[in-house]
Each structure stands twice: as structure tokens, then as C-alpha cells.
XYZ file of C-alpha atoms in Angstrom:
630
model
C 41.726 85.357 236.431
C 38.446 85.473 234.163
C 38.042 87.222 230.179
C 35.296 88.892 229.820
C 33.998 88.432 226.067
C 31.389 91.131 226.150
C 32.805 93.722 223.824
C 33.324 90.594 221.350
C 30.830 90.340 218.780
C 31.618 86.956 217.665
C 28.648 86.355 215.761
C 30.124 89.531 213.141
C 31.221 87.673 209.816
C 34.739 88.757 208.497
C 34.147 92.175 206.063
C 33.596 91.352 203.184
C 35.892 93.164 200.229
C 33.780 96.325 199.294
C 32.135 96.904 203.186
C 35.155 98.923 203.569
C 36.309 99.719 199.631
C 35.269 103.448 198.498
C 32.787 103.415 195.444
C 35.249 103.766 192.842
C 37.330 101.145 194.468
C 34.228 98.783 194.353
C 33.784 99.429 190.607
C 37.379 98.486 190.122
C 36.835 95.479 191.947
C 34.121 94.479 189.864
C 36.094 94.849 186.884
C 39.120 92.939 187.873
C 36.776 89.964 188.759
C 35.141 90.222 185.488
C 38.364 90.401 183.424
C 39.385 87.274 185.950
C 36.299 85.210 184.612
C 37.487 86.106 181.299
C 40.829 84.703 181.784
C 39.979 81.250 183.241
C 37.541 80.684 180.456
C 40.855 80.742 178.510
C 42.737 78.384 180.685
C 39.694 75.894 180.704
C 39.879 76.399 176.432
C 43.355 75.493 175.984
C 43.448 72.615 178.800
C 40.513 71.132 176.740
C 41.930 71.985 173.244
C 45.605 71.701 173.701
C 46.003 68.181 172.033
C 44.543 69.711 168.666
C 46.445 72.893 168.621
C 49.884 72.152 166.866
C 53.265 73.096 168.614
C 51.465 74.516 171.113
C 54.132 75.180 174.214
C 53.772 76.501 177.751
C 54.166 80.396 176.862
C 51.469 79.926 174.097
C 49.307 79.849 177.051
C 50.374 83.095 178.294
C 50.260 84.972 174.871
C 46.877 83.530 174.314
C 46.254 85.832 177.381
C 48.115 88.317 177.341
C 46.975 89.412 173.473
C 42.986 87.919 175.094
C 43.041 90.639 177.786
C 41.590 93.196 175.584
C 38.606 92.302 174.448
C 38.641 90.703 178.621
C 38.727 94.157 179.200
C 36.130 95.439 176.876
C 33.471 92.975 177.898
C 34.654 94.033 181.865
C 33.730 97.311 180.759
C 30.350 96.871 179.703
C 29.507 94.610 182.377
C 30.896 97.077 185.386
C 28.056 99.936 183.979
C 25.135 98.328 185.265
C 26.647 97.741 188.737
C 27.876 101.518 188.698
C 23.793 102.360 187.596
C 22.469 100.400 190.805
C 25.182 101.936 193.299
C 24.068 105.839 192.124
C 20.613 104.360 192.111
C 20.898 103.951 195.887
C 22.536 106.885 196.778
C 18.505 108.125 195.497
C 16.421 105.603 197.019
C 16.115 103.851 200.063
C 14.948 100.257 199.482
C 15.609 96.550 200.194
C 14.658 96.034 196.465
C 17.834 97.559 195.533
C 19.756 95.029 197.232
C 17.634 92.367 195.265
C 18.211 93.907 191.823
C 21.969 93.994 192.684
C 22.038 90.087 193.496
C 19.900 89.628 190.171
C 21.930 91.493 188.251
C 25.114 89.550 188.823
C 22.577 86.064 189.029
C 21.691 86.697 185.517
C 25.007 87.992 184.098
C 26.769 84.910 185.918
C 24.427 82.382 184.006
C 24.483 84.198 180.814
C 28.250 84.206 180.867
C 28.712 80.647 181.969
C 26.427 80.236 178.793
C 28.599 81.589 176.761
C 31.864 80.200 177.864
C 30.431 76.825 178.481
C 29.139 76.652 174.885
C 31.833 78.271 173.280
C 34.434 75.609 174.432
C 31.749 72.484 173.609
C 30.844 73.972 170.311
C 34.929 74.898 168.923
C 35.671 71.200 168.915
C 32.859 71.091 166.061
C 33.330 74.373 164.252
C 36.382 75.247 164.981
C 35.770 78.919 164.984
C 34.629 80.952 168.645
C 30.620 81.535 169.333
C 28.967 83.407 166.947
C 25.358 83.721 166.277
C 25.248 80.316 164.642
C 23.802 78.988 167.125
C 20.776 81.035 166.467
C 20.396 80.905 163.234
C 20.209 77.232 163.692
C 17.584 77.226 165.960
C 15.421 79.601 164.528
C 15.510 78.271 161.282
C 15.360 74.465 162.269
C 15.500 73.954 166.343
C 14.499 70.435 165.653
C 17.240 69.457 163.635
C 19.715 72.026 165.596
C 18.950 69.552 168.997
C 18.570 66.235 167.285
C 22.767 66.642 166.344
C 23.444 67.301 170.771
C 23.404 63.404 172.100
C 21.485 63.443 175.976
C 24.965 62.565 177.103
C 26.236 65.894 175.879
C 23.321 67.791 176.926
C 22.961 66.712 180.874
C 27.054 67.368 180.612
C 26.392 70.819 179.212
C 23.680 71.655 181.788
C 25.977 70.636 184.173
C 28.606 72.485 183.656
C 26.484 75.805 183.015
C 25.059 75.266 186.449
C 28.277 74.761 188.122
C 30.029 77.408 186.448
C 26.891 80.181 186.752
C 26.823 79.264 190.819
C 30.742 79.905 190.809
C 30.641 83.051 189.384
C 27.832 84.450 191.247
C 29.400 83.253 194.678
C 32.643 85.328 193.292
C 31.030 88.146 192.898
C 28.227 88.386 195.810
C 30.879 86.760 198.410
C 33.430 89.538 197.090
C 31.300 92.069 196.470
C 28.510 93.803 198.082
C 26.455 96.856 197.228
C 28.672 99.752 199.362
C 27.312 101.680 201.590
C 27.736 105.250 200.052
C 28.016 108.583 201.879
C 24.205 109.754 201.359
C 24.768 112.573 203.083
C 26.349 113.477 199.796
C 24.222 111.996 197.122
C 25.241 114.547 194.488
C 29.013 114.836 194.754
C 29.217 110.727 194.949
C 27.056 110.436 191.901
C 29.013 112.791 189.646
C 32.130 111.210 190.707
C 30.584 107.366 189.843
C 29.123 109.163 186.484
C 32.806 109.762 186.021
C 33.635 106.458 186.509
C 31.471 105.391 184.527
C 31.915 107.416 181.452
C 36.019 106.347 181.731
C 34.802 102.687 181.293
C 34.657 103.313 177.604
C 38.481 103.626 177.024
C 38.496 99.401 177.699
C 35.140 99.206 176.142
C 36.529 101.000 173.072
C 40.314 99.415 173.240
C 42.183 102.733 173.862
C 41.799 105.925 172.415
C 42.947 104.801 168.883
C 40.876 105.443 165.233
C 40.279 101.867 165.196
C 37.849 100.346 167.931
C 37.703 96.962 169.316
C 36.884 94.189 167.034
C 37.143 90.270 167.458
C 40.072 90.817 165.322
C 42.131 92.872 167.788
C 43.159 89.857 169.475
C 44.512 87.590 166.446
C 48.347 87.830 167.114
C 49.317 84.373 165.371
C 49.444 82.834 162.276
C 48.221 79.543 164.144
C 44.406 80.905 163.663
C 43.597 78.130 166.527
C 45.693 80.082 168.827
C 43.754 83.327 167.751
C 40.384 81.919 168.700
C 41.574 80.564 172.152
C 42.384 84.444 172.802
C 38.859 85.853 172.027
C 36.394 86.331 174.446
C 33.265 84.335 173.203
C 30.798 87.052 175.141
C 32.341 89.749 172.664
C 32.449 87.439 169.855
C 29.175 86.886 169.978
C 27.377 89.991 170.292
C 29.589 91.546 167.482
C 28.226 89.136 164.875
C 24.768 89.163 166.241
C 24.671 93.212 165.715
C 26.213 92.317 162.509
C 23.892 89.765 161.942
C 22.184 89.065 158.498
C 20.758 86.333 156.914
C 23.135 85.829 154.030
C 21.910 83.138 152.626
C 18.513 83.939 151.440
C 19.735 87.309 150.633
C 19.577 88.625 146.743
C 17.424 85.345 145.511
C 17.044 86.650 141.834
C 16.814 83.158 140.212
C 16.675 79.211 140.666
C 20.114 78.303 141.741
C 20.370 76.452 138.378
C 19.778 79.491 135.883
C 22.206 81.273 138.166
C 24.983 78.634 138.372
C 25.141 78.446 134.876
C 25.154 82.138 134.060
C 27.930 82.204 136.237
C 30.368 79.040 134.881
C 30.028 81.153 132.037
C 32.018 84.125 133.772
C 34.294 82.510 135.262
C 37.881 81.212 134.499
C 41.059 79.685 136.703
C 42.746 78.385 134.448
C 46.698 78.779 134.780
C 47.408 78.980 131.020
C 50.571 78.828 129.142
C 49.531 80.358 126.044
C 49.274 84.142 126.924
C 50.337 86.419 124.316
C 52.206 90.050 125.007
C 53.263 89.506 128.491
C 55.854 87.918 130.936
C 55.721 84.466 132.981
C 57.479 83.837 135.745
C 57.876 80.354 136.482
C 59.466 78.444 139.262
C 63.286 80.061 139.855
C 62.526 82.708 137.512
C 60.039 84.333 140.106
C 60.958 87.023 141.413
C 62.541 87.764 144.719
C 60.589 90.575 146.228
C 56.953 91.215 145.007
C 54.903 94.191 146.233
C 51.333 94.953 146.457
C 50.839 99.062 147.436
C 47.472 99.685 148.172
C 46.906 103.661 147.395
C 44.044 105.140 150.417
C 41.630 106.926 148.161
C 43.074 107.185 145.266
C 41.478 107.386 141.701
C 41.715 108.024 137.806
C 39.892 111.316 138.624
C 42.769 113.280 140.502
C 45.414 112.339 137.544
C 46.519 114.204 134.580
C 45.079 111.859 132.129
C 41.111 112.707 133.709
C 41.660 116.375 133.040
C 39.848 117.226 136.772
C 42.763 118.265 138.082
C 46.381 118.536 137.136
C 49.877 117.847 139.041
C 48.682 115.875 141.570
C 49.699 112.916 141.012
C 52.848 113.725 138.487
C 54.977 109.970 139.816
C 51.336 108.011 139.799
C 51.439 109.215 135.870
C 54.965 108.499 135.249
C 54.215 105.168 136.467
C 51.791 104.158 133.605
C 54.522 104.707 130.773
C 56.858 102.582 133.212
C 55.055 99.362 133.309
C 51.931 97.451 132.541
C 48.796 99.886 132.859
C 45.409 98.265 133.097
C 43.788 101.898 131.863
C 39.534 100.348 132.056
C 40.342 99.234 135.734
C 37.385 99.169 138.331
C 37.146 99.413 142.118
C 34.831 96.882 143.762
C 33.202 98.950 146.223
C 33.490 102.019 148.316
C 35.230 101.249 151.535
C 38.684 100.294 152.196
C 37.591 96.787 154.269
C 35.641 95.578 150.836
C 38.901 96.506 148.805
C 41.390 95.152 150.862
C 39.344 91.400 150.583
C 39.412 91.517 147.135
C 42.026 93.042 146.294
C 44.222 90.268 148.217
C 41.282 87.340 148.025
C 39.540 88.069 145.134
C 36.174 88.304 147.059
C 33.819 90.718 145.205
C 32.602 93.687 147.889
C 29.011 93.424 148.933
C 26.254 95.700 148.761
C 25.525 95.263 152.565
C 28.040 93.453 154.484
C 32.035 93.280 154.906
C 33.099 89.691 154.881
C 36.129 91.293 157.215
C 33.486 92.000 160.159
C 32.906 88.134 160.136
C 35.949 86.906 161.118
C 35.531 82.805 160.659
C 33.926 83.591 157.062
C 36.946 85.917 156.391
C 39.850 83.834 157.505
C 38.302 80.866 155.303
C 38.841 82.672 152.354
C 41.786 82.221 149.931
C 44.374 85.021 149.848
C 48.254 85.858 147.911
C 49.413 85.795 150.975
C 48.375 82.193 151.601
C 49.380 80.888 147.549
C 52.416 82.485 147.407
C 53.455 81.346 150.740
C 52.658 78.010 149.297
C 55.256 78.869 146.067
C 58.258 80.226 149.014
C 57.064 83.408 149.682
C 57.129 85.038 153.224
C 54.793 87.527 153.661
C 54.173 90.860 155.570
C 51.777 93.857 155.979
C 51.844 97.157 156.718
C 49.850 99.715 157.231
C 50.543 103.034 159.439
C 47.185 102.958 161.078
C 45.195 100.642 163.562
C 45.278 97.071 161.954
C 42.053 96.382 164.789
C 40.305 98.577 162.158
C 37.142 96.971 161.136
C 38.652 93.065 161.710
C 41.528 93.981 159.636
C 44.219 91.932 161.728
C 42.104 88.608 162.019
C 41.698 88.372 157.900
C 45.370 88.992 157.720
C 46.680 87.262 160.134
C 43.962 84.204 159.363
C 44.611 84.514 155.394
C 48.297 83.739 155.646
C 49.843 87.016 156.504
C 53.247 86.010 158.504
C 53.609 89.289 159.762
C 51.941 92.488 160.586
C 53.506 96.026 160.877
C 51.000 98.895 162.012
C 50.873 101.870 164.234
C 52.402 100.272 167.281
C 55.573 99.638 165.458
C 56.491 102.789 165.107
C 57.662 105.355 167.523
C 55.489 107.637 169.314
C 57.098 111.150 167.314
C 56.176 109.447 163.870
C 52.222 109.238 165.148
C 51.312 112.551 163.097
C 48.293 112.165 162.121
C 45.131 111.060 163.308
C 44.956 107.285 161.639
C 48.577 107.189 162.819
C 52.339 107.165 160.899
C 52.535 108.861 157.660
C 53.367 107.105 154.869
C 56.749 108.622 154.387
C 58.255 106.389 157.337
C 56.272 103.626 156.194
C 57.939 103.363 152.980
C 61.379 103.914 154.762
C 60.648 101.131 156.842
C 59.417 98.856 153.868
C 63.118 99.648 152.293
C 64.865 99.262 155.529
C 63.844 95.628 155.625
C 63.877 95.281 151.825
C 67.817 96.204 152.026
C 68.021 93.866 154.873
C 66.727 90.674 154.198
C 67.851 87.105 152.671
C 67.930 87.926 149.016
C 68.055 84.270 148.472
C 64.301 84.167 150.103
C 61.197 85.434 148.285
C 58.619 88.140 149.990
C 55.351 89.510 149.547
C 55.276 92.920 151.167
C 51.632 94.579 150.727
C 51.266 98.292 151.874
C 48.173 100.295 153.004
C 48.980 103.673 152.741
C 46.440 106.132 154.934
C 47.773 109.648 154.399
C 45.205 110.952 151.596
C 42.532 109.795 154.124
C 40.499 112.671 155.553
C 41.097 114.579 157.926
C 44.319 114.316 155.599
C 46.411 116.045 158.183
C 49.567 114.849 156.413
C 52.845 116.237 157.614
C 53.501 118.207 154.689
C 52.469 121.177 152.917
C 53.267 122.254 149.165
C 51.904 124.535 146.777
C 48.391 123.048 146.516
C 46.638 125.233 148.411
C 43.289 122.469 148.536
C 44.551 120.579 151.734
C 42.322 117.598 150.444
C 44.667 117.493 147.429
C 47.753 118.779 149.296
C 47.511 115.476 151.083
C 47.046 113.484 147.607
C 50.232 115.371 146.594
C 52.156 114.289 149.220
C 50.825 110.833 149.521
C 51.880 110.607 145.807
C 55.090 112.062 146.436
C 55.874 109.301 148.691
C 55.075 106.819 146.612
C 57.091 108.312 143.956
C 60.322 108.314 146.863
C 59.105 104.242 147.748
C 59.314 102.923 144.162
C 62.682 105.115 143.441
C 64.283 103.601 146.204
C 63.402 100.335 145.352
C 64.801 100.696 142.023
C 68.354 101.757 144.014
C 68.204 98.276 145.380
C 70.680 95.639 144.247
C 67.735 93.443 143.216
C 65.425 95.584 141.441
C 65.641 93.695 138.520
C 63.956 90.560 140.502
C 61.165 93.095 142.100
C 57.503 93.233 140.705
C 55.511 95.950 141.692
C 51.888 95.844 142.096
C 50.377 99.780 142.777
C 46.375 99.937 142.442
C 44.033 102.528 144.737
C 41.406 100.690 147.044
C 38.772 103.041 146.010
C 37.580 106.733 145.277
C 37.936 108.901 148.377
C 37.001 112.299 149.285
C 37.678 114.313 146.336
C 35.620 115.618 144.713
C 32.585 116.232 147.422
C 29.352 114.602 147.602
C 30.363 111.969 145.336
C 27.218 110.223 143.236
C 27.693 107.060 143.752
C 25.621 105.884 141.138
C 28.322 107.602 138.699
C 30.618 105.297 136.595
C 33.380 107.083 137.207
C 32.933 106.555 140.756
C 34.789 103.295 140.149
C 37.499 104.063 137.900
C 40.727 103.349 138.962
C 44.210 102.626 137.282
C 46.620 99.957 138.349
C 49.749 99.608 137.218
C 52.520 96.520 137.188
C 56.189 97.735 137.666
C 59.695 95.848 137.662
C 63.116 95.264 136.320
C 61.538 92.792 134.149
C 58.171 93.753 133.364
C 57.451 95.122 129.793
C 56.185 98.656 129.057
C 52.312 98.409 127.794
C 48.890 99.860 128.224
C 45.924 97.214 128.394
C 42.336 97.982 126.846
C 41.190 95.238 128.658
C 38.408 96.037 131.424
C 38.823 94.214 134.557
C 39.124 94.954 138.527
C 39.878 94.405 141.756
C 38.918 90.992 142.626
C 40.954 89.641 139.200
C 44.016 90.643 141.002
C 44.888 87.290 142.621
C 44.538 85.636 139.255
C 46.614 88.232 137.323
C 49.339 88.130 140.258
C 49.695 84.688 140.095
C 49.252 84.018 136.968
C 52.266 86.037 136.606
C 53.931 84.308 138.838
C 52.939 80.808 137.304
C 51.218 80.066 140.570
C 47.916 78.252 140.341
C 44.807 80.461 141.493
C 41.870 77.734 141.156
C 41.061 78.549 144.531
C 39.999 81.894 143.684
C 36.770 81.405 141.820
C 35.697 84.922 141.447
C 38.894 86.197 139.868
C 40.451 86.185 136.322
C 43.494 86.589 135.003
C 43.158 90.243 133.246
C 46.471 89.049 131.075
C 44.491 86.061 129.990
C 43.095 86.381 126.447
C 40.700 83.438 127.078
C 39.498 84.621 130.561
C 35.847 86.756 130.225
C 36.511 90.572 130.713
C 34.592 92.754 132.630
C 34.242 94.730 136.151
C 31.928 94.067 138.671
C 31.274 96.695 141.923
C 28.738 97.155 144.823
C 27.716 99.871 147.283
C 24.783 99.958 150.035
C 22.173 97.537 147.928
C 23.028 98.454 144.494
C 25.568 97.020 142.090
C 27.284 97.339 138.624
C 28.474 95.571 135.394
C 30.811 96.688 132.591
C 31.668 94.851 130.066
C 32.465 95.798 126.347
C 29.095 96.128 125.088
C 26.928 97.078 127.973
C 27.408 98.846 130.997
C 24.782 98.635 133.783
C 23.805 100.226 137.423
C 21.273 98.169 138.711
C 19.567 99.163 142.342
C 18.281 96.852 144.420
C 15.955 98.289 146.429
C 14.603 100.487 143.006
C 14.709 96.880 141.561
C 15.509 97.911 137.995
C 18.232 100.203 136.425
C 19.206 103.437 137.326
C 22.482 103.766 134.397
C 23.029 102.225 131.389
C 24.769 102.347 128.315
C 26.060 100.058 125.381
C 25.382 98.935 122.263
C 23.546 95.719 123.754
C 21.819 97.403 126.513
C 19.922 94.417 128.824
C 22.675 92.153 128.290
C 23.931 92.404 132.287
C 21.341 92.734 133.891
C 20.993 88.626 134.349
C 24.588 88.413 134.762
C 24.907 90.821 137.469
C 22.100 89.355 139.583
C 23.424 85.843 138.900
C 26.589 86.976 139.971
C 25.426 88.941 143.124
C 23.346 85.276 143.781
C 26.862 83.355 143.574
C 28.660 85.462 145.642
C 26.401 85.190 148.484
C 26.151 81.734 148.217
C 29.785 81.761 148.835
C 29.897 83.908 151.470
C 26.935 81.750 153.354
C 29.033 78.803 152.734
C 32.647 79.628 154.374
């Protein structure tokens, strides 16, 4: 008996995935392999930087991914819309270039990605922080010097593997993949439904549907920061600090470095003294047990009783000054919450034009509480009932010294009442919840954002105020009133020091001037079973916090060279603040507004008016220097 063969087409290739897949199942496809690449790069990190990442263990290397996958996802996302572009393109037109420009596409995206993950993993051994724009900043302000530090050695084995790893990912996708033949009898329906498709690739591109969007940040899950920076995806890494890019180091040149270095010795002070007058050390075993640092979401001087704006709004925020220690000439340093939250807990000064938090390996080099005081015993959490991804937020805290991290996700869905997230009435329950549970033979630092008087202020509460801007200021006072009560119900409220200061001047009133003093007036206020009752004259603000904590707490603060210890008679006293390229003094005898881009002043008063005007540029100089340098 003879086979016939003729109905055998044996010279037909096996289908390739995406002959046969439907359009949206090709986009999916794409993504997957995408968020695949993504992954590997991650296995190929830790495999090469496992010795040098301490106590690493086997499911380290699956939480690396696992928390990784998001930003995996986000860079996926952008790098499926092009693909989706080409596909609707050739529902359109009828050409072989089409073909062409979807081979390029992925030809070019393969090499620039195996750029990225190639150099990221040959450049962390050196840094020790993922790829950023560095790299260009080196070679456009000295390529000769930026090549003469690669060896040829390290070059030919960089070209190498860029080579090998841009040919791999292009046969993955063009072996996988191929441009699918549409229905084009239909050109319309299957382009709205890819435009669709499209348009849903923003929920991985954004992180979710959350307040907070995708940041480099999102992924830090550790207090190992090494750990963090095998999770990010170096693509994402890098393009968020290159759109974030500017050239801090030759920013604000107002002077020779000398002039300005010396101008500011002379404001400076970290000393840990013993010979304070009028206040209370804790040294050692007398330290107390629980210490907590409540950051208030928009809050100011100009809502309480004492301003005269406005009147019982803030009735347990003015109890509170009679109770404790009230620093009445307090300052914010800026106008945004990422700028407060940095000095508030590092003692950074904010910055006319950047946020030190969107730079993640400048931010996690700074000093922090956190980090000191876990140093002196302390463990240390924070909470906040909104997105921590917010701006970078997580990476600083987590890279800072923050042990823990409470936000949004750790609270049931029902308490997600606003749009930032949980109220702050069940975030101060929770905050005593583990306050009445824990080891009262440990120390804790427990610092709270709170995010109800934050607009749209849809708080879960209504009272008499009829303003719901200041309804939501009521209420967010009202449950700080309820926090600090309970504490004081606790067994060990005598060894509890409370720490209560706003992180800047919100939304009331409207169309704030920002170049108005009181813009920046704040209170803060210093509570516990063993602090005295006083008012301070003394002018000071945000970034002296770390000084004045610890110095309290007889724990040294040298590393925090921008802040002084308010309590300090010998420390200099005065407030420094910034918003977009302008900046401000005040001091005893002058106070000063100084714009940058006006280049001269636009406020002052004093009875030795001129007198800041070289400190705040030197100042502004140093601070810039230090941010260039972390």
C-alpha cells in the first residue's frame, strides 16, 4: 500500500503564537513577555549580587519579585502602546513597511532594554544605588574622564553582554510574536476595541487606580535598602530621574564656596550640650518608652483661636499649647507635604525646585530619627492612611530607617472613605491598638501622617461648621484631640513624649500669597507625662526638629548638619523656608523674602534690614551642595 503526501504541506513552519491569537490576545502577549524580561533581569541581579546582600535567603528572591512586578508592569505598559499603534496602523494601510517598522520597533526596544539592564547590574556593584541619569551627567559633563574609569576588559564584556542579551530579546519577541492578521473587513470596530485596549494599559502604567501613582519608591518593601534596589526596574528608574532631572550642583551659585562655607559654620550647631537651662533631658534609661511624632496635613497658626481668622476649629490643637512645650515663632519649610516630611524627620531644608524624596538614592542617604533613635533602642513605624507610593514616600522611609510601614492597604476596604484613603479616626485607633499591645519594656518611635484636612476633605464627618474646608479641619482636630486622650489612658503615659507639628499651610484660606509670612507660621507643640508646661519665644522650624528631638532624648544629632536644637540657648535661632525659586529668612532682627528669579527682595522687615540676605543665599548654596553630594 502507498501514502500519498500531497495534501501535506511540509514545508508550513509550526504557527507561531499570535498567527492564531485575537488582537487583544496579542497585546496581552506582548505584555506578559515584557513583564518576563523584567523579571529575569532580577534573577540575573541577585545571582550576581547575592554574596554582598546580607542574610539574603531563598524567598528573598521571590519577594524581590513579587514587590518588583509593579513597576515590571508599568514599564510593560508603556512598552505594549507602540505595538497596539502599529497593529491599528495596519488595519489602515496596506504595506510591507509595516511589517518592517514592527520588527524595528521591538529591534530597538530590545537593545535599549538590554542597555539598561546590562548597565544597571555592572554599574550597582560601584554605586550601589539602580540606574539613574548619572550616567549622563557624567558624560556630558566630562565623557573623557567618565570612560577613562571603564578598563577595555570591562568594556568588550559589557558590549558583549548587550549584544547577547538585545539578540535574545528580540528573538523572544519576533519568534513569539508576529504582527496579526486583523479582520480588515472591519477596520473600525477592531480599532475602537484596540483603542480600548490601549487606553486600559494605564491602570499598570499608573499602579492601580490609587491617589498615589507609580514611583521608584513603590517597590521598596525592606529595610535591607539592597534588597529594595534589586526589586526596581532600572528602565523605570531611569526615566523617572531623567524627567526629574536637574543639574543640582551648579544650581543657586551666589558666592565662592569659601564666603559661603563660612557664612554658614556660623549658622550652624550639633552640639549635644549638657548645659540647657528650663527644660528636660532624657538620658539613657530615663528615655522614654514610646515617643510620637504626629504630622498634622495642612494645618497652621491661621485656623486657631490664638490667629483670630477663625475661631473653634481647632479647640484640642489650643488646649494642647497650655499642656506642654509650645514653640509659638515656629516656621514651615516649604509648601508641600514631600519637602515637610524630609525635614521634618531628616532635617533637610525644602528646596525651591526639587523634592529630595523624588530622588530616591539621594533621599535614602540622608540621616533620619528613625535611623538615630533606632541606634539608641528604638523600633520604629509609620503610618499614614493614604498611598505611601505617594511621591517616593515609601523608599525614604523605608531607606531612612523606618522598620515598618502602615498605609492604606492595611486597612480594610469599609474604612477607605475618602479619596487619599482611611480617615484618621481609625488611624489613631490603630496607633493605640498597638500602643496597648506592645513590649513596654521596648522603646518606639511611632510617626503619623494624618490626610483628612486634605482637599477634597471628604472626611466622614459633619458638625456644625457649615465651611466643609473647615468642617474637615474640625474633625481632623477632633481626632487628634481623641489620639492624645487615649494615650494619656495608657498605663505608660508618663514615659510617652509627644511630638504634634503641621507639615505646612493647606487650603484655607484660598489663593494663598505665598510670598506672605504668615504663609509659614506654624505651632508645634511637645507633650508628655514628663514634659514641663512652657511657651518658647524662640524662632525656629522644621528642619531643627531632629536636633530638638534628640537632644531631648540625649541622643547625638551631629549627623544632621542643617538642624539645631531649638531648646539650645547656644544654638543660632532662626527659620529658614522655600517655595518654587524663592526663599525666606527670619531671624530676630530681620526678616527677608528673597526671589530668585526677581533676584532681589520682594518682603522685608526688621530693625537690621540687609542682614539675611547673604545668609540666606549662603545657606540655599550649602544645601545644594549637600544635596549634589549624597
Amino acid at each position: 500500500m502507498s501514502v500519498s503526501y500531497k495534501h501535506i504541506n511540509v514545508t508550513t513552519p509550526f504557527p507561531r503564537a499570535g498567527e492564531g491569537l485575537g488582537l487583544g490576545a496579542t497585546l496581552f502577549l506582548i505584555f506578559l513577555l515584557w513583564t518576563l524580561v523584567g523579571v529575569i533581569s532580577k534573577v540575573v541581579f541577585l545571582a550576581v549580587y547575592a554574596s554582598i546582600i546580607d542574610g539574603i535567603c531563598a524567598s528573598d528572591w521571590w519577594d524581590v519579585i513579587r514587590h518588583g512586578l509593579v513597576l515590571d508592569f508599568a514599564i510593560a505598559g508603556y512598552l505594549t502602546v507602540i505595538p497596539a499603534l502599529i497593529i491599528i496602523t495596519s488595519l489602515w494601510i496596506k504595506s510591507k513597511a509595516i511589517g518592517w517598522i514592527w520588527k524595528g520597533y521591538f529591534a530597538v526596544v530590545a537593545f535599549i532594554s538590554s542597555l539598561a539592564y546590562v548597565a544597571n547590574i555592572a554599574l550597582y556593584g560601584f554605586w550601589g544605588f539602580p540606574l539613574d541619569n548619572t550616567p549622563l551627567l557624567y558624560i556630558k559633563t566630562s565623557p573623557k574622564d567618565a570612560m577613562a574609569s571603564v578598563t577595555t576588559g570591562q568594556l568588550i564584556g559589557g558590549l558583549v553582554a548587550i549584544c547577547i542579551s538585545t539578540i535574545l530579546i528580540y528573538l523572544l519577541f519576533t519568534k513569539l510574536v508576529k504582527l496579526p492578521k486583523a479582520n480588515k473587513e472591519k477596520p473600525v470596530l477592531s480599532s475602537v476595541i484596540l483603542l480600548f485596549l490601549t487606553a486600559l494599559l494605564i491602570i499598570p502604567i499608573r499602579g492601580g487606580f490609587g491617589a498615589g501613582t507609580n514611583h521608584t519608591g513603590t517597590v521598596y518593601y525592606s529595610t535591607n535598602i539592597r534588597l529594595c534596589h534589586a526589586a526596581v526596574n532600572p528602565i523605570f528608574c531611569f526615566v523617572e530621574s531623567v524627567t526629574h532631572e536637574e543639574n543640582i550642583k551648579d544650581r543657586y551659585r551666589f558666592m565662592d564656596d569659601k564666603e559661603a562655607t563660612k557664612i554658614f559654620d556660623e549658622m550652624t550647631y550639633t552640639e549635644l550640650s549638657d548645659s540647657i537651662v528650663d527644660r528636660i533631658v532624657f538620658r539613657g534609661d530615663k528615655q522614654p518608652k514610646n515617643v510620637v511624632v504626629i504630622m498634622l496635613e495642612s494645618f497652621s497658626k491661621y485656623i486657631m483661636t490664638e490667629s483670630g481668622h477663625v475661631k473653634g476649629i481647632t479647640p484640642n490643637l489650643d488646649r494642647y499649647t497650655k499642656e506642654g512645650i509650645y514653640f509659638k515663632n515656629f516656621y514651615a519649610n516649604s509648601i508641600r507635604t514631600d519637602r515637610a516630611i524630609v525635614s521634618i524627620l531628616s532635617g533637610l531644608p525644602a528646596q525651591p525646585t526639587i523634592s529630595v524624596m523624588d530622588i530616591p538614592h539621594k533621599s535614602t542617604a540622608l540621616p533620619s530619627i528613625a535611623r538615630s533613635m533606632g541606634k539608641a533602642g528604638y523600633s520604629s513605624t509609620f503610618y499614614y492612611g493614604g498611598d505611601t507610593n505617594y511621591s517616593n514616600m515609601k523608599s525614604y522611609l523605608m531607606g531612612t530607617g523606618f522598620q515598618n510601614v502602615v498605609s492604606d492597604k492595611d486597612f480594610p476596604r469599609e474604612l477607605h472613605t475618602g479619596k487619599w484613603g482611611v480617615a484618621d479616626g481609625p488611624v489613631y485607633q490603630r496607633i493605640l491598638k498597638d500602643m496597648a499591645s506592645a513590649d513596654k519594656t521596648k522603646k518606639h518611635l511611632r510617626v503619623v501622617m494624618s490626610e483628612s484636612s486634605h482637599e477634597p476633605f471628604d472626611v466622614p464627618f459633619k458638625s456644625h461648621i457649615k465651611n466643609p474646608v473647615l468642617n474637615a479641619f474640625f474633625y481632623a482636630d477632633k481626632c487628634l484631640g481623641d489620639f492624645v486622650e487615649g494615650m494619656k489612658k495608657l498605663p505608660d503615659w508618663e514615659n510617652t513624649l509627644v511630638l504634634i507639628v503641621p507639615d505646612h499651610l493647606g487650603a484655607y484660606p484660598e489663593k494663598i500669597d505665598n510670598y506672605a509670612l504668615w504663609r509659614y507660621e506654624i505651632p508645634m507643640i511637645i507633650l508628655g507625662g514628663q514634659i514641663p508646661k512652657m511657651t518658647l519665644a524662640d524662632i525656629g522650624c522644621q528642619s531643627d526638629i531632629p536636633a530638638t528631638l534628640l537632644g531631648i532624648l540625649g541622643i547625638e544629632h551631629r549627623d544632621f548638619s542643617f538642624s539645631k536644637d531649638i531648646l539650645d540657648t547656644k544654638a543660632p535661632h532662626f527659620a529658614f523656608f522655600t517655595f518654587p525659586d524663592a526663599m525666606g529668612m527670619v531671624s530676630e532682627e530681620n526678616t527677608l523674602i528673597f526671589d530668585n528669579a526677581l533676584n532681589k527682595a520682594v518682603f522685608e522687615e526688621g530693625s537690621k534690614k540687609g542682614q539675611n540676605k547673604k545668609k540666606v543665599q549662603a545657606y540655599l548654596q550649602k544645601l545644594y551642595d549637600k544635596i549634589a553630594e549624597l
